PDB file of C-alpha atoms in Angstrom:
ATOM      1  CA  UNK A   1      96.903  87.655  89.107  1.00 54.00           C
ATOM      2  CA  UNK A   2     100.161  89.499  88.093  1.00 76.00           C
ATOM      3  CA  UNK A   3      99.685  91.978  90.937  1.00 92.00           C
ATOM      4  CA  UNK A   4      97.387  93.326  93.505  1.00 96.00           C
ATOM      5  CA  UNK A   5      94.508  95.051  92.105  1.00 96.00           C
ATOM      6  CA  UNK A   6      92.617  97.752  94.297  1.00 97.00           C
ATOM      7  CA  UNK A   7      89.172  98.777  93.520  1.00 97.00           C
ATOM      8  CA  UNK A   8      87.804 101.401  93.488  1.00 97.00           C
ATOM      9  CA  UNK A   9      90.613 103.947  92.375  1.00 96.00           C
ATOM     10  CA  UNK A  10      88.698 106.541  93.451  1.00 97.00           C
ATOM     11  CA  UNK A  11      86.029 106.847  95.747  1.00 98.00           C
ATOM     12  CA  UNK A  12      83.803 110.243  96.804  1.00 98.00           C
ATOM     13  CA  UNK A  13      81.169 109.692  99.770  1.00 98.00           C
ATOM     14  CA  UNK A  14      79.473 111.941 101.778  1.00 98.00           C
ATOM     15  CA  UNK A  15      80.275 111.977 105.111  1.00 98.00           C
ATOM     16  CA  UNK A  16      77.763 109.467 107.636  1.00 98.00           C
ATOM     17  CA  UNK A  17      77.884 106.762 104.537  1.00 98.00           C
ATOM     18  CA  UNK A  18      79.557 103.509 104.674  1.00 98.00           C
ATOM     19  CA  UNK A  19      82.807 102.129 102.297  1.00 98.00           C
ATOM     20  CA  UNK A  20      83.942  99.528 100.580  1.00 98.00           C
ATOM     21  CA  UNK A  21      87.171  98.751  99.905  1.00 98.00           C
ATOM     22  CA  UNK A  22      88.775  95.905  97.565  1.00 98.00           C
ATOM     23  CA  UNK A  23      91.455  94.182  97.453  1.00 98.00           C
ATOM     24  CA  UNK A  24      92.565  91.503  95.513  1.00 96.00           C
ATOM     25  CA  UNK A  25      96.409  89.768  96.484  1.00 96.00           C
ATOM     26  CA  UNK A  26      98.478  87.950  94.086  1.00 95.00           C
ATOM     27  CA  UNK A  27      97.700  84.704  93.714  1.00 92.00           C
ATOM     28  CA  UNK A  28      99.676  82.622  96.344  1.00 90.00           C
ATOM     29  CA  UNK A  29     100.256  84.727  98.938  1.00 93.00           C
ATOM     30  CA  UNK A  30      99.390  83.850 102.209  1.00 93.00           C
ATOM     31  CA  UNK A  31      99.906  87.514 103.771  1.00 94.00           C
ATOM     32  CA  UNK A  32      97.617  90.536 103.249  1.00 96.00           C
ATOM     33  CA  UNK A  33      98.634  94.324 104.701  1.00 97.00           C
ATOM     34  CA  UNK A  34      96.429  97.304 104.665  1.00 98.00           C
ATOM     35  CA  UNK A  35      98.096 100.636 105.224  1.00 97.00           C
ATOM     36  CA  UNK A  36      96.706 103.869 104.850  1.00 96.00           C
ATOM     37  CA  UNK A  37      98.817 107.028 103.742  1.00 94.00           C
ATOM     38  CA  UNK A  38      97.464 110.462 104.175  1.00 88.00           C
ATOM     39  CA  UNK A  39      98.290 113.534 101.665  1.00 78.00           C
ATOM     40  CA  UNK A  40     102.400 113.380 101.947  1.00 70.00           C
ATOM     41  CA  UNK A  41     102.558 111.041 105.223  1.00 78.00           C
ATOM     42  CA  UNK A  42     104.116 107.741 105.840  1.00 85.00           C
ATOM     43  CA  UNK A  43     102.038 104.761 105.976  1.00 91.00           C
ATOM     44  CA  UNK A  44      99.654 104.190 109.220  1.00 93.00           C
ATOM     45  CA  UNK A  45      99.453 100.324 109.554  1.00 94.00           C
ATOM     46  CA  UNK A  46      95.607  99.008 109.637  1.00 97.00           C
ATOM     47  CA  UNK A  47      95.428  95.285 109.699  1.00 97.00           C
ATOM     48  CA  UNK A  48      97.541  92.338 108.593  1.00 95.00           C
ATOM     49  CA  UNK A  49      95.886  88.851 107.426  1.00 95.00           C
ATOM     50  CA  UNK A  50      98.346  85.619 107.704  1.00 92.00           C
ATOM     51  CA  UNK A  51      96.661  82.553 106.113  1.00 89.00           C
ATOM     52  CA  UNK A  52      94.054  80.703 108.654  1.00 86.00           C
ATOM     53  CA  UNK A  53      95.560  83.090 111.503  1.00 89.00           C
ATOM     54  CA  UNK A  54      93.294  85.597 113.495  1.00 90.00           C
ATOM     55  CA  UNK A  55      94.281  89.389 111.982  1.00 93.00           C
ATOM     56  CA  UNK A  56      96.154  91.532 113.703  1.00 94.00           C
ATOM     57  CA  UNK A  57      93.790  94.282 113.843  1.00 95.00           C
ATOM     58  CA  UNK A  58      96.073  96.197 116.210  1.00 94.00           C
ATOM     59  CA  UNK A  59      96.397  99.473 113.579  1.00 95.00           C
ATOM     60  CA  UNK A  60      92.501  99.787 112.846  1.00 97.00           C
ATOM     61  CA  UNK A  61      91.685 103.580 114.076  1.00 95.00           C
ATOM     62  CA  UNK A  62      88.371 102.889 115.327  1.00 96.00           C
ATOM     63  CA  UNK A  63      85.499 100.388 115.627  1.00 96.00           C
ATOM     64  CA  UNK A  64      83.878 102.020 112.357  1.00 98.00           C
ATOM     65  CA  UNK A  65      86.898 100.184 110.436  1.00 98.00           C
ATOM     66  CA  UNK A  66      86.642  96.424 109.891  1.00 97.00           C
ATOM     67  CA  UNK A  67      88.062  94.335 107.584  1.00 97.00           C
ATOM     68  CA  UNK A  68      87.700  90.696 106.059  1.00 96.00           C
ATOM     69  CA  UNK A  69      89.375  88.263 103.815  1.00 95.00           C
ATOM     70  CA  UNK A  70      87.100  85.527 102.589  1.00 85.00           C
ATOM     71  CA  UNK A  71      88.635  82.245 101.020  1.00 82.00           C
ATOM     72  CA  UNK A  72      92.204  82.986 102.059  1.00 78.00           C
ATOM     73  CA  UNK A  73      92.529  85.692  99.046  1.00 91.00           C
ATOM     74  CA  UNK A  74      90.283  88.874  98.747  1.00 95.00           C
ATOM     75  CA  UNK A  75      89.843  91.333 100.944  1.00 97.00           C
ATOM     76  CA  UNK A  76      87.442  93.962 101.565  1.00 98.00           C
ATOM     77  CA  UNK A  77      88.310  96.831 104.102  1.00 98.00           C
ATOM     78  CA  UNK A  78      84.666  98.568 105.627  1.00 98.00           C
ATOM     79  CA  UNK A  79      84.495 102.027 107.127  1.00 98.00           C
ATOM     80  CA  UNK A  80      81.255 102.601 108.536  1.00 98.00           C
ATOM     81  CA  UNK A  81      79.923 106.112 108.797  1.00 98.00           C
ATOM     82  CA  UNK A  82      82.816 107.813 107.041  1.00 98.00           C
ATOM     83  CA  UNK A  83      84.353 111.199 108.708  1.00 97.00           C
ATOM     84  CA  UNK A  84      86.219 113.496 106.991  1.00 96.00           C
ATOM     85  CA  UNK A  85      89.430 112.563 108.767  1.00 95.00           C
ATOM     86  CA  UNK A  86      89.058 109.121 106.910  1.00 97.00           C
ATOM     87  CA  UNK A  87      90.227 110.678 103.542  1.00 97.00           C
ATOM     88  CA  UNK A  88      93.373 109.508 102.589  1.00 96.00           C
ATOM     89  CA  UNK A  89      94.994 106.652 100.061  1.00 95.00           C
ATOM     90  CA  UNK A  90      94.263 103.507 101.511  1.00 97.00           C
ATOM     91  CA  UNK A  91      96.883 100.671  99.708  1.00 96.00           C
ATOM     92  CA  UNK A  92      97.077  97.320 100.260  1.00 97.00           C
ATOM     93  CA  UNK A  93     100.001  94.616  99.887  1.00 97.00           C
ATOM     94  CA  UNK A  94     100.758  90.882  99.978  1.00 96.00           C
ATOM     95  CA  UNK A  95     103.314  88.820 100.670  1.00 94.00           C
ATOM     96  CA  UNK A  96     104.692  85.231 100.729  1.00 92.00           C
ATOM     97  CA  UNK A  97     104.079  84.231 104.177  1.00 90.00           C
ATOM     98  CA  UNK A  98     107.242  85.803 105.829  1.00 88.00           C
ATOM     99  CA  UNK A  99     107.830  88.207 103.155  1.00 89.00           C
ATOM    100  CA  UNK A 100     111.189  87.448 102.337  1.00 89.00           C
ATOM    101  CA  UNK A 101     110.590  87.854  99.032  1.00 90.00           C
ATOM    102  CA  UNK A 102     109.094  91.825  99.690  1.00 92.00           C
ATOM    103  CA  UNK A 103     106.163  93.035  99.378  1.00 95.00           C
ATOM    104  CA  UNK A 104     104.106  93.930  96.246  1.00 95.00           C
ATOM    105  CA  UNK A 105     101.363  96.936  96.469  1.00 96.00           C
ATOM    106  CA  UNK A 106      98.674  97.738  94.673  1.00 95.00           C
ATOM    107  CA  UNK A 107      98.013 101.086  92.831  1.00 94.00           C
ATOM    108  CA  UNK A 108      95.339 102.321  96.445  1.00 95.00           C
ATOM    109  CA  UNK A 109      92.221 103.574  96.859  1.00 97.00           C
ATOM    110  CA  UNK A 110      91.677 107.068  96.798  1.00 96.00           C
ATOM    111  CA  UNK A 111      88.867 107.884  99.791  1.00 97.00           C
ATOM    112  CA  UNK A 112      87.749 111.407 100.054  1.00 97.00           C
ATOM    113  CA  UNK A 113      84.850 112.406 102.448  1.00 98.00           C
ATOM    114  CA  UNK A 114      82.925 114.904 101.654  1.00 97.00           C
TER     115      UNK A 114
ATOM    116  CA  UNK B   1     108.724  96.437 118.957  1.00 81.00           C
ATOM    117  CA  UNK B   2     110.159  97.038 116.077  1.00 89.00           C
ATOM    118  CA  UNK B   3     110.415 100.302 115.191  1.00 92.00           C
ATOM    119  CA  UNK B   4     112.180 102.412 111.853  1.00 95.00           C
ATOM    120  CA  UNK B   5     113.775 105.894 111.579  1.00 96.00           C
ATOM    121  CA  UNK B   6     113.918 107.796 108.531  1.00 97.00           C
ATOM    122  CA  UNK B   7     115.957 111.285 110.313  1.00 96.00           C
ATOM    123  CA  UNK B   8     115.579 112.707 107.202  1.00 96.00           C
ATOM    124  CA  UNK B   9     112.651 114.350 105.857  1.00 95.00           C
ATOM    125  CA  UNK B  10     114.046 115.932 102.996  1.00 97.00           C
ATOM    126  CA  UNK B  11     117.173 115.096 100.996  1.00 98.00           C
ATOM    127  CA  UNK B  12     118.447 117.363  98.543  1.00 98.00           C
ATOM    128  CA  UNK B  13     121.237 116.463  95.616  1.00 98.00           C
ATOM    129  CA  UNK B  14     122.591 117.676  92.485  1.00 98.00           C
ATOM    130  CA  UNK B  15     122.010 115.743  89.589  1.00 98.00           C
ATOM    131  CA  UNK B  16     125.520 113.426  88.901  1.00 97.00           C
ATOM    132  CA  UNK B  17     126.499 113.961  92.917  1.00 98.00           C
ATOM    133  CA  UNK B  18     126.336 110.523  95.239  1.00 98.00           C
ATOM    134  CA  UNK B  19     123.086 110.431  97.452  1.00 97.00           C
ATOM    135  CA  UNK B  20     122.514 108.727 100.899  1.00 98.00           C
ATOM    136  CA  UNK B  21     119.318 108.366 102.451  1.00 98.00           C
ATOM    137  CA  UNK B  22     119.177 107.191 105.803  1.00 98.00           C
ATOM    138  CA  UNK B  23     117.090 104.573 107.745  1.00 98.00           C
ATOM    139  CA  UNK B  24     117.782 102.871 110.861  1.00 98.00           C
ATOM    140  CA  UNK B  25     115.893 100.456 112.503  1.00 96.00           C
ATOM    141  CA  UNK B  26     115.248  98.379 115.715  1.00 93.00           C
ATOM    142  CA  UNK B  27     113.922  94.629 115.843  1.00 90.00           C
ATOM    143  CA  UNK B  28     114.320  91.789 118.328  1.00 87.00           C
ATOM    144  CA  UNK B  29     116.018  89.354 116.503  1.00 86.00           C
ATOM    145  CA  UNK B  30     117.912  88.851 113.021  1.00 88.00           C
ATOM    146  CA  UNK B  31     115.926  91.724 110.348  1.00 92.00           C
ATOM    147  CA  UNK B  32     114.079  91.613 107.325  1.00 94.00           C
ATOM    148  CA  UNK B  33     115.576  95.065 105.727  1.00 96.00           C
ATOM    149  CA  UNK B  34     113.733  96.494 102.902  1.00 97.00           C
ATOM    150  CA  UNK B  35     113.598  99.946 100.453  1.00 98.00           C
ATOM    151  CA  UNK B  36     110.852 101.424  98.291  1.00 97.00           C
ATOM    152  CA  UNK B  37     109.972 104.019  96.250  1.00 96.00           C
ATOM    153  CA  UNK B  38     107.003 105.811  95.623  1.00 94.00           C
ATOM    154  CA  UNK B  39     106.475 108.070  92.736  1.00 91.00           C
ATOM    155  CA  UNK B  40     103.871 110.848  92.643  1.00 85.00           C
ATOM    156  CA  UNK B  41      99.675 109.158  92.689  1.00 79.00           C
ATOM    157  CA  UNK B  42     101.642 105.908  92.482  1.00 83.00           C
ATOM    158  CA  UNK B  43     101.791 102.723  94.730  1.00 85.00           C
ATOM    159  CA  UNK B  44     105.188 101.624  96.637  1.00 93.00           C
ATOM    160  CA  UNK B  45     107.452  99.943  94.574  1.00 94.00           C
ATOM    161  CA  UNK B  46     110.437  97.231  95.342  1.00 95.00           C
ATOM    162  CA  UNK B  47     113.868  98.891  95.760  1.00 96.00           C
ATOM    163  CA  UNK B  48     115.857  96.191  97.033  1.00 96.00           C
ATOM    164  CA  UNK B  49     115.491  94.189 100.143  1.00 96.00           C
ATOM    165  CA  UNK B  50     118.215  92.343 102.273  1.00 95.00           C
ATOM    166  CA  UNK B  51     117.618  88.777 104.084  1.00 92.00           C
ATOM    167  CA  UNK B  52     120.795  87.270 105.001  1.00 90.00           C
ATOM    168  CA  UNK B  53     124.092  86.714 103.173  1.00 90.00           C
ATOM    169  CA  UNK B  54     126.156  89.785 101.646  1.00 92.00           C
ATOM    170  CA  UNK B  55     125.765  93.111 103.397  1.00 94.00           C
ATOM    171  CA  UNK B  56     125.465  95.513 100.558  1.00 96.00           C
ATOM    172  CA  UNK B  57     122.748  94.973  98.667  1.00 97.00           C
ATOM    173  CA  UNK B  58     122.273  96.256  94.827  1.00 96.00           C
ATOM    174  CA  UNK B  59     118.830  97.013  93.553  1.00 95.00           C
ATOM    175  CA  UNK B  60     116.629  98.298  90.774  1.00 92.00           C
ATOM    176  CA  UNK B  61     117.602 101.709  88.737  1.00 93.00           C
ATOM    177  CA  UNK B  62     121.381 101.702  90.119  1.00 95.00           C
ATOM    178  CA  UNK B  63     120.538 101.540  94.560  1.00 97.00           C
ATOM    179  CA  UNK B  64     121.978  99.821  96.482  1.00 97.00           C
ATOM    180  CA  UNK B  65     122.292  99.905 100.843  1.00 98.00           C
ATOM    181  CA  UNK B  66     124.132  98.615 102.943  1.00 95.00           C
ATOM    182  CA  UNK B  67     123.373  96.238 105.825  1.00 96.00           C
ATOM    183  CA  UNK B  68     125.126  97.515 109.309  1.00 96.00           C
ATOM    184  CA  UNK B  69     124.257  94.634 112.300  1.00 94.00           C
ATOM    185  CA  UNK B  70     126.739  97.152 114.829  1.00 95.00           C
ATOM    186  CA  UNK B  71     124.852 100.235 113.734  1.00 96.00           C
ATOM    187  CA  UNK B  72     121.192  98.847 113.024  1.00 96.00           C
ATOM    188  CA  UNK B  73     121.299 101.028 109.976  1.00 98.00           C
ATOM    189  CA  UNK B  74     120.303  99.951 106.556  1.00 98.00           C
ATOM    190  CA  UNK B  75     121.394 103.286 104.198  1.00 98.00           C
ATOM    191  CA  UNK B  76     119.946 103.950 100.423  1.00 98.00           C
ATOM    192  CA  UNK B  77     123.123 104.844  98.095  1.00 98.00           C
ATOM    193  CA  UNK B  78     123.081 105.441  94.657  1.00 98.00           C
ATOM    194  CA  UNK B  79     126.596 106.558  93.519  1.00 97.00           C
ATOM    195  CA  UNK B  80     125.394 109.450  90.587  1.00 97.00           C
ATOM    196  CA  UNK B  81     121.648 110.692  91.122  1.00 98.00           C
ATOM    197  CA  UNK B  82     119.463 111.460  88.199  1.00 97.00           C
ATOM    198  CA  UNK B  83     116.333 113.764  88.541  1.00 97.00           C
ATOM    199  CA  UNK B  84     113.984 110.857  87.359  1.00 95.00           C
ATOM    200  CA  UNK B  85     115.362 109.355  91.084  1.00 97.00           C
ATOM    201  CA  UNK B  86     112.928 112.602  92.438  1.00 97.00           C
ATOM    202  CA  UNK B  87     111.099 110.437  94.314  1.00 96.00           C
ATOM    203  CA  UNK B  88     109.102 109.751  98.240  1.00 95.00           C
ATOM    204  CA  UNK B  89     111.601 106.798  99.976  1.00 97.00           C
ATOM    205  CA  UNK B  90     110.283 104.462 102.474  1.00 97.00           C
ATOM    206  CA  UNK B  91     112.767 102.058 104.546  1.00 97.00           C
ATOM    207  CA  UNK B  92     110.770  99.209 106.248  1.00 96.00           C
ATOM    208  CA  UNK B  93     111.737  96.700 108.648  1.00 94.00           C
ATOM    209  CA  UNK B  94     110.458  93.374 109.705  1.00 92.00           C
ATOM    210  CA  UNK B  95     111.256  90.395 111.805  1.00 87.00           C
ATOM    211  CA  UNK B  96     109.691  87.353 113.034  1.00 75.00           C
ATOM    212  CA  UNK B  97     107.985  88.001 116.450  1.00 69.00           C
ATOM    213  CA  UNK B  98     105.532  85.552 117.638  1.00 65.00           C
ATOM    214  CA  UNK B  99     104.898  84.521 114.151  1.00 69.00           C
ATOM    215  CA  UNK B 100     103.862  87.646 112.600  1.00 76.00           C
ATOM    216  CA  UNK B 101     106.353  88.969 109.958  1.00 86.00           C
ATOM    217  CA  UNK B 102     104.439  92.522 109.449  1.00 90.00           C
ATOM    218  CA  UNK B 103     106.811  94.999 108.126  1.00 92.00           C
ATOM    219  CA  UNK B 104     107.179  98.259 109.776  1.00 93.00           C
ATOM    220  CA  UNK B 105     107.613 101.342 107.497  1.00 94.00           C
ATOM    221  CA  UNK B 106     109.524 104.356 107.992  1.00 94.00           C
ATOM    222  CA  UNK B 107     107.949 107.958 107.637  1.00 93.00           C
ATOM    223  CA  UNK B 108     109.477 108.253 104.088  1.00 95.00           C
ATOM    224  CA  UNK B 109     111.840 110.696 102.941  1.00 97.00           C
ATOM    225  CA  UNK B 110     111.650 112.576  99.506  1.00 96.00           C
ATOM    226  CA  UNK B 111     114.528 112.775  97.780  1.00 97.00           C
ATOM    227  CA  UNK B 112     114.728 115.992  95.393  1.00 97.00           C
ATOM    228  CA  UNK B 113     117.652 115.654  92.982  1.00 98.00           C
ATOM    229  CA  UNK B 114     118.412 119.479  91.082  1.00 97.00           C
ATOM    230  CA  UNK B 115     119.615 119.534  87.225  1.00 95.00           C
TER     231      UNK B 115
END
């Protein structure tokens, strides 16, 4: 596609439930990024996908976060049993493989837990 | 690791006045520099980005930054601000290490340019 589309825009969930969260990367590119940014912070680092590589899954929070990219393209970020500290804008980026070319965002995903 | 520092967390400039917005960085190796801007309930967008070649760097709206090896900085410079450049600024870094080319981003830095 012409960019990276995040779905939903918004999301409301009672706290305890479980999340999904979509991404889908520009057509090409071999790198995927999650970040999460809370209200006015920088962006926390959650995972990075690279092709056929294992993910670095060094910036996931907690074992309730998980994260998959099926066919080399979208992926779908999982927080099981939601907590309130999980609210925050989670946005999500791709790149060429080394990303010389920058990297292009999507518009996030507005959690809140309620 | 590579690590970035945005010292600022707040810059404040008169509309028409030269701003600077700082970012300095640390990487094993030769960096991947880059700059974006994020507007209010909006996603990052692409500044400008510098890979090799020239160190200054011009960019979208009228940035541009500088690349400094000696200094490991990588400053935002815009030579007459407008008020539309009111804005959250994120330098990010990144660098090959082990294969993995993940960019590390600053803590941002909002930028508040006064009519």
């Amino acid at each position: 596609g012409a960019g990276v589309s995040q779905s939903p825009s918004n999301k409301v969930t009672e706290k305890g439930k479980d999340v999904e969260l979509r991404c889908d990367p520009i057509s090409g590119h071999t790198a995927l990024y999650w970040y999460r940014q809370s209200l006015g912070q920088g962006l926390e680092f959650l995972i990075y996908f690279q092709g056929n590589s294992a993910p670095d899954k060094s910036g996931l929070p907690s074992d309730r976060f998980s994260a998959e990219r099926t066919g080399g393209s979208v992926s779908t970020l999982t927080i099981q049993r939601t907590q309130q500290e999980d609210s925050a804008v989670y946005l999500c980026a791709s790149s060429s493989p080394d990303g010389r070319y920058g990297y292009t965002f999507g518009s996030g995903t507005r959690l809140t837990v309620v | 690791a590579q690590s970035v520092a945005q010292p600022e967390d707040q810059v404040n400039v008169a509309e028409g006045n030269p701003l600077t917005v700082k970012c300095t960085y640390s990487v094993s190796g030769n960096p991947y520099l880059f700059w974006y801007v994020q507007y209010p309930n909006r996603g990052l967008q692409f500044l400008l980005k510098y890979i090799t070649g020239d160190n200054l760097v011009k960019g979208s709206y009228g940035f541009e930054a500088e690349f400094n090896k000696s200094q490991t900085s990588f400053h935002l410079k815009k030579p007459s601000a407008l008020v539309s450049d009111s804005a959250l600024y994120f330098c990010a870094v990144s660098a090959p290490s082990g294969g993995s080319y993940r960019p590390t981003f600053g803590r941002g830095t909002s930028l508040i340019v006064h009519p």
